[in-house]
C-alpha positions as YAML, in Angstrom:
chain: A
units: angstrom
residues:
- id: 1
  name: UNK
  ca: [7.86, 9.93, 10.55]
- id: 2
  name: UNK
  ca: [5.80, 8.44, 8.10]
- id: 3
  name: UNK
  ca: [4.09, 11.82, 6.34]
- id: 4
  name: UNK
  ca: [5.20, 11.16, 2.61]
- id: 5
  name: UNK
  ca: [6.10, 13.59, 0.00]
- id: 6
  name: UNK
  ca: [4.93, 14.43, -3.54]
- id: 7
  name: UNK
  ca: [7.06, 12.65, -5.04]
- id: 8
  name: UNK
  ca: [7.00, 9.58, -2.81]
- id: 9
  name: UNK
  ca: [3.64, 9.13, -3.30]
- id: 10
  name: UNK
  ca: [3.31, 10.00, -7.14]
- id: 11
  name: UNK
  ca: [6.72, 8.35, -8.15]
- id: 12
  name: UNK
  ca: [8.71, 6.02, -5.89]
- id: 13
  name: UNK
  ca: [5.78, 3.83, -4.39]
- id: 14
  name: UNK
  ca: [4.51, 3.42, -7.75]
- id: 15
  name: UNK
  ca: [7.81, 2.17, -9.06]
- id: 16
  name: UNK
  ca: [7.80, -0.50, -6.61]
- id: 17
  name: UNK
  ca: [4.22, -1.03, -7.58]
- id: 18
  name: UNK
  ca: [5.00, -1.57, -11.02]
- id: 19
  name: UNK
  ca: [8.37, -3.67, -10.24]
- id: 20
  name: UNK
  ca: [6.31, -5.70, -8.39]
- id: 21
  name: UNK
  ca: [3.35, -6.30, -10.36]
- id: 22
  name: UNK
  ca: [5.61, -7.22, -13.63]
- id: 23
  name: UNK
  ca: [7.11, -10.04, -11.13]
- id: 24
  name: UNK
  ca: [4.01, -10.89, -9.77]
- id: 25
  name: UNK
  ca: [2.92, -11.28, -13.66]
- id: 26
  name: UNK
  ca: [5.95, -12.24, -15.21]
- id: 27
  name: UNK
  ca: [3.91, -15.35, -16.86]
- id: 28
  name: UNK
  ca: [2.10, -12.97, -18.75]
- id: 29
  name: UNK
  ca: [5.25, -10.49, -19.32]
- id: 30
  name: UNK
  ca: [6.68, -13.80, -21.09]
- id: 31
  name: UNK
  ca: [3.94, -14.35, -22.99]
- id: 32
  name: UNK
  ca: [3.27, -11.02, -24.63]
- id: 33
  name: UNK
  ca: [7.40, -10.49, -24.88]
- id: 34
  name: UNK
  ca: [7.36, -14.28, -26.69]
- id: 35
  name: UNK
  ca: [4.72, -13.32, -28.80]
- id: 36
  name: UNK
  ca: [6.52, -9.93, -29.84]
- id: 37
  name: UNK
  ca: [9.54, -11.71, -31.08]
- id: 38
  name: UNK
  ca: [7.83, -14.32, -32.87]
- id: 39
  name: UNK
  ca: [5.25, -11.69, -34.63]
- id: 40
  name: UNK
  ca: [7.82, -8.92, -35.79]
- id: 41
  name: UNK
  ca: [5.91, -6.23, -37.47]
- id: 42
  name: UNK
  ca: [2.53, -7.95, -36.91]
- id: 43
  name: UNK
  ca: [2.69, -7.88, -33.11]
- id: 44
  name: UNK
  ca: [0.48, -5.46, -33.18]
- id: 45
  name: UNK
  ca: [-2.35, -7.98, -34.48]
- id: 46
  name: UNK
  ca: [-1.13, -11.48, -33.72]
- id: 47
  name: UNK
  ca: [-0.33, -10.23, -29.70]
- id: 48
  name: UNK
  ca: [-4.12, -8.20, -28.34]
- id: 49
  name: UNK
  ca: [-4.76, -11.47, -26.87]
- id: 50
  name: UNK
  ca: [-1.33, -11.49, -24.33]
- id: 51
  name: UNK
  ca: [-1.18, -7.70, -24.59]
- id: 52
  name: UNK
  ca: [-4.64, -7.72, -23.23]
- id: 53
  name: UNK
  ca: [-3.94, -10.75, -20.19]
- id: 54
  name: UNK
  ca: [-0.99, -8.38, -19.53]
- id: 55
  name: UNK
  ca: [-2.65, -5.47, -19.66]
- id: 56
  name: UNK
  ca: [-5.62, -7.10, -16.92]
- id: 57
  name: UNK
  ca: [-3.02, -8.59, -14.40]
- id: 58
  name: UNK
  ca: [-1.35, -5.02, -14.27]
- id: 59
  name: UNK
  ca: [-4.09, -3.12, -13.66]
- id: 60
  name: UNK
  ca: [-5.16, -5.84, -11.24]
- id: 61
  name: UNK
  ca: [-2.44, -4.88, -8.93]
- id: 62
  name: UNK
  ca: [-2.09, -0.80, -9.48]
- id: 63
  name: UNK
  ca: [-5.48, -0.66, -8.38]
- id: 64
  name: UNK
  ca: [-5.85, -2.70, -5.69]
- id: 65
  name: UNK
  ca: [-5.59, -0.75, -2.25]
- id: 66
  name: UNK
  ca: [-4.41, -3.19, -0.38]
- id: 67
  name: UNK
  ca: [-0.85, -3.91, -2.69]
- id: 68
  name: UNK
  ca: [-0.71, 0.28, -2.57]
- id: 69
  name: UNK
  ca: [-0.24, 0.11, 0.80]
- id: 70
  name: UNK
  ca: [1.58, -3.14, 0.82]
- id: 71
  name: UNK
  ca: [4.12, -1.04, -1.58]
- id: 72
  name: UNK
  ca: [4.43, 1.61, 0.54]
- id: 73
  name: UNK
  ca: [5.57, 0.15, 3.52]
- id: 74
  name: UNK
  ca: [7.94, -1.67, 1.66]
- id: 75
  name: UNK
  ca: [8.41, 1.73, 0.71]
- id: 76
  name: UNK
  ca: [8.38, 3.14, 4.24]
- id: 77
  name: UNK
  ca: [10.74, 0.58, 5.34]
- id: 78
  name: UNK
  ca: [13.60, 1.73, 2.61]
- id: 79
  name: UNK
  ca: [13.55, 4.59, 3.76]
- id: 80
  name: UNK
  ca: [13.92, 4.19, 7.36]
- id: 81
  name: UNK
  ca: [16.92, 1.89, 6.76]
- id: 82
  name: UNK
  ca: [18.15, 4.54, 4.55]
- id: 83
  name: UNK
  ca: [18.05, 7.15, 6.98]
- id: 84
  name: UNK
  ca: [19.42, 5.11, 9.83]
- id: 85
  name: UNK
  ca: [22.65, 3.61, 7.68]
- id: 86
  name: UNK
  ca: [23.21, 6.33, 4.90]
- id: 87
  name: UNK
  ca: [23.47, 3.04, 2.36]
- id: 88
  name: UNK
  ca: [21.02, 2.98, -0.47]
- id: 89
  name: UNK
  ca: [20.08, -0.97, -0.79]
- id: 90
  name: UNK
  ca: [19.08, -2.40, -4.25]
- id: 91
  name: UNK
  ca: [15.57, -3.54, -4.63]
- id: 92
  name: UNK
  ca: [15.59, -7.80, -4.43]
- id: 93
  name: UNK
  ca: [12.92, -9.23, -6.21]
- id: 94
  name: UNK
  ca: [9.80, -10.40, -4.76]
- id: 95
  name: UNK
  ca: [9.08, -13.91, -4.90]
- id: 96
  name: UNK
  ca: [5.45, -14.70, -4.44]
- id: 97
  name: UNK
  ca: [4.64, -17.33, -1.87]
- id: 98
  name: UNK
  ca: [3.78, -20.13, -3.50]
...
């Protein structure tokens, strides 16, 4: 049964969604994150640049229909195992194929 519910579609796929679209930017997560620590207060001025390339590579992937539904079988999948073993796993993270 793959009919999803509320909250599966408004809060758990878009978890993975955004776990996976910080990996699948994580160059950009490094930059803005170096940037913050090196700025302090100014961060605010000295980062737009990486807070923007962050920003675009996010946005990127939550709306792109294709890693949606890529999410939520990954999604679907959970869940079946779930229901067939009783045994939540934790998330691994997604390496991109390079």
């Amino acid at each position: 049964n793959s009919k999803l519910r509320h909250v599966e579609k408004d809060v758990l796929i878009p978890q993975i969604m955004r776990d996976r679209a910080k990996e699948l930017c994580s160059d950009k997560v490094q930059a803005f994150t170096k940037c913050c620590q090196e700025s302090g207060l100014l961060m605010v001025v000295k980062c737009r640049q990486e807070n923007t390339a962050l920003k675009d590579c996010l946005v990127g992937y939550y709306s792109d229909p294709s890693f949606y539904e890529e999410c939520k079988a990954e999604y679907l999948k959970q869940r079946e195992e779930y229901r067939a073993t009783g045994i939540k796993k934790k998330r691994q993270k997604f390496t991109p194929n390079v």
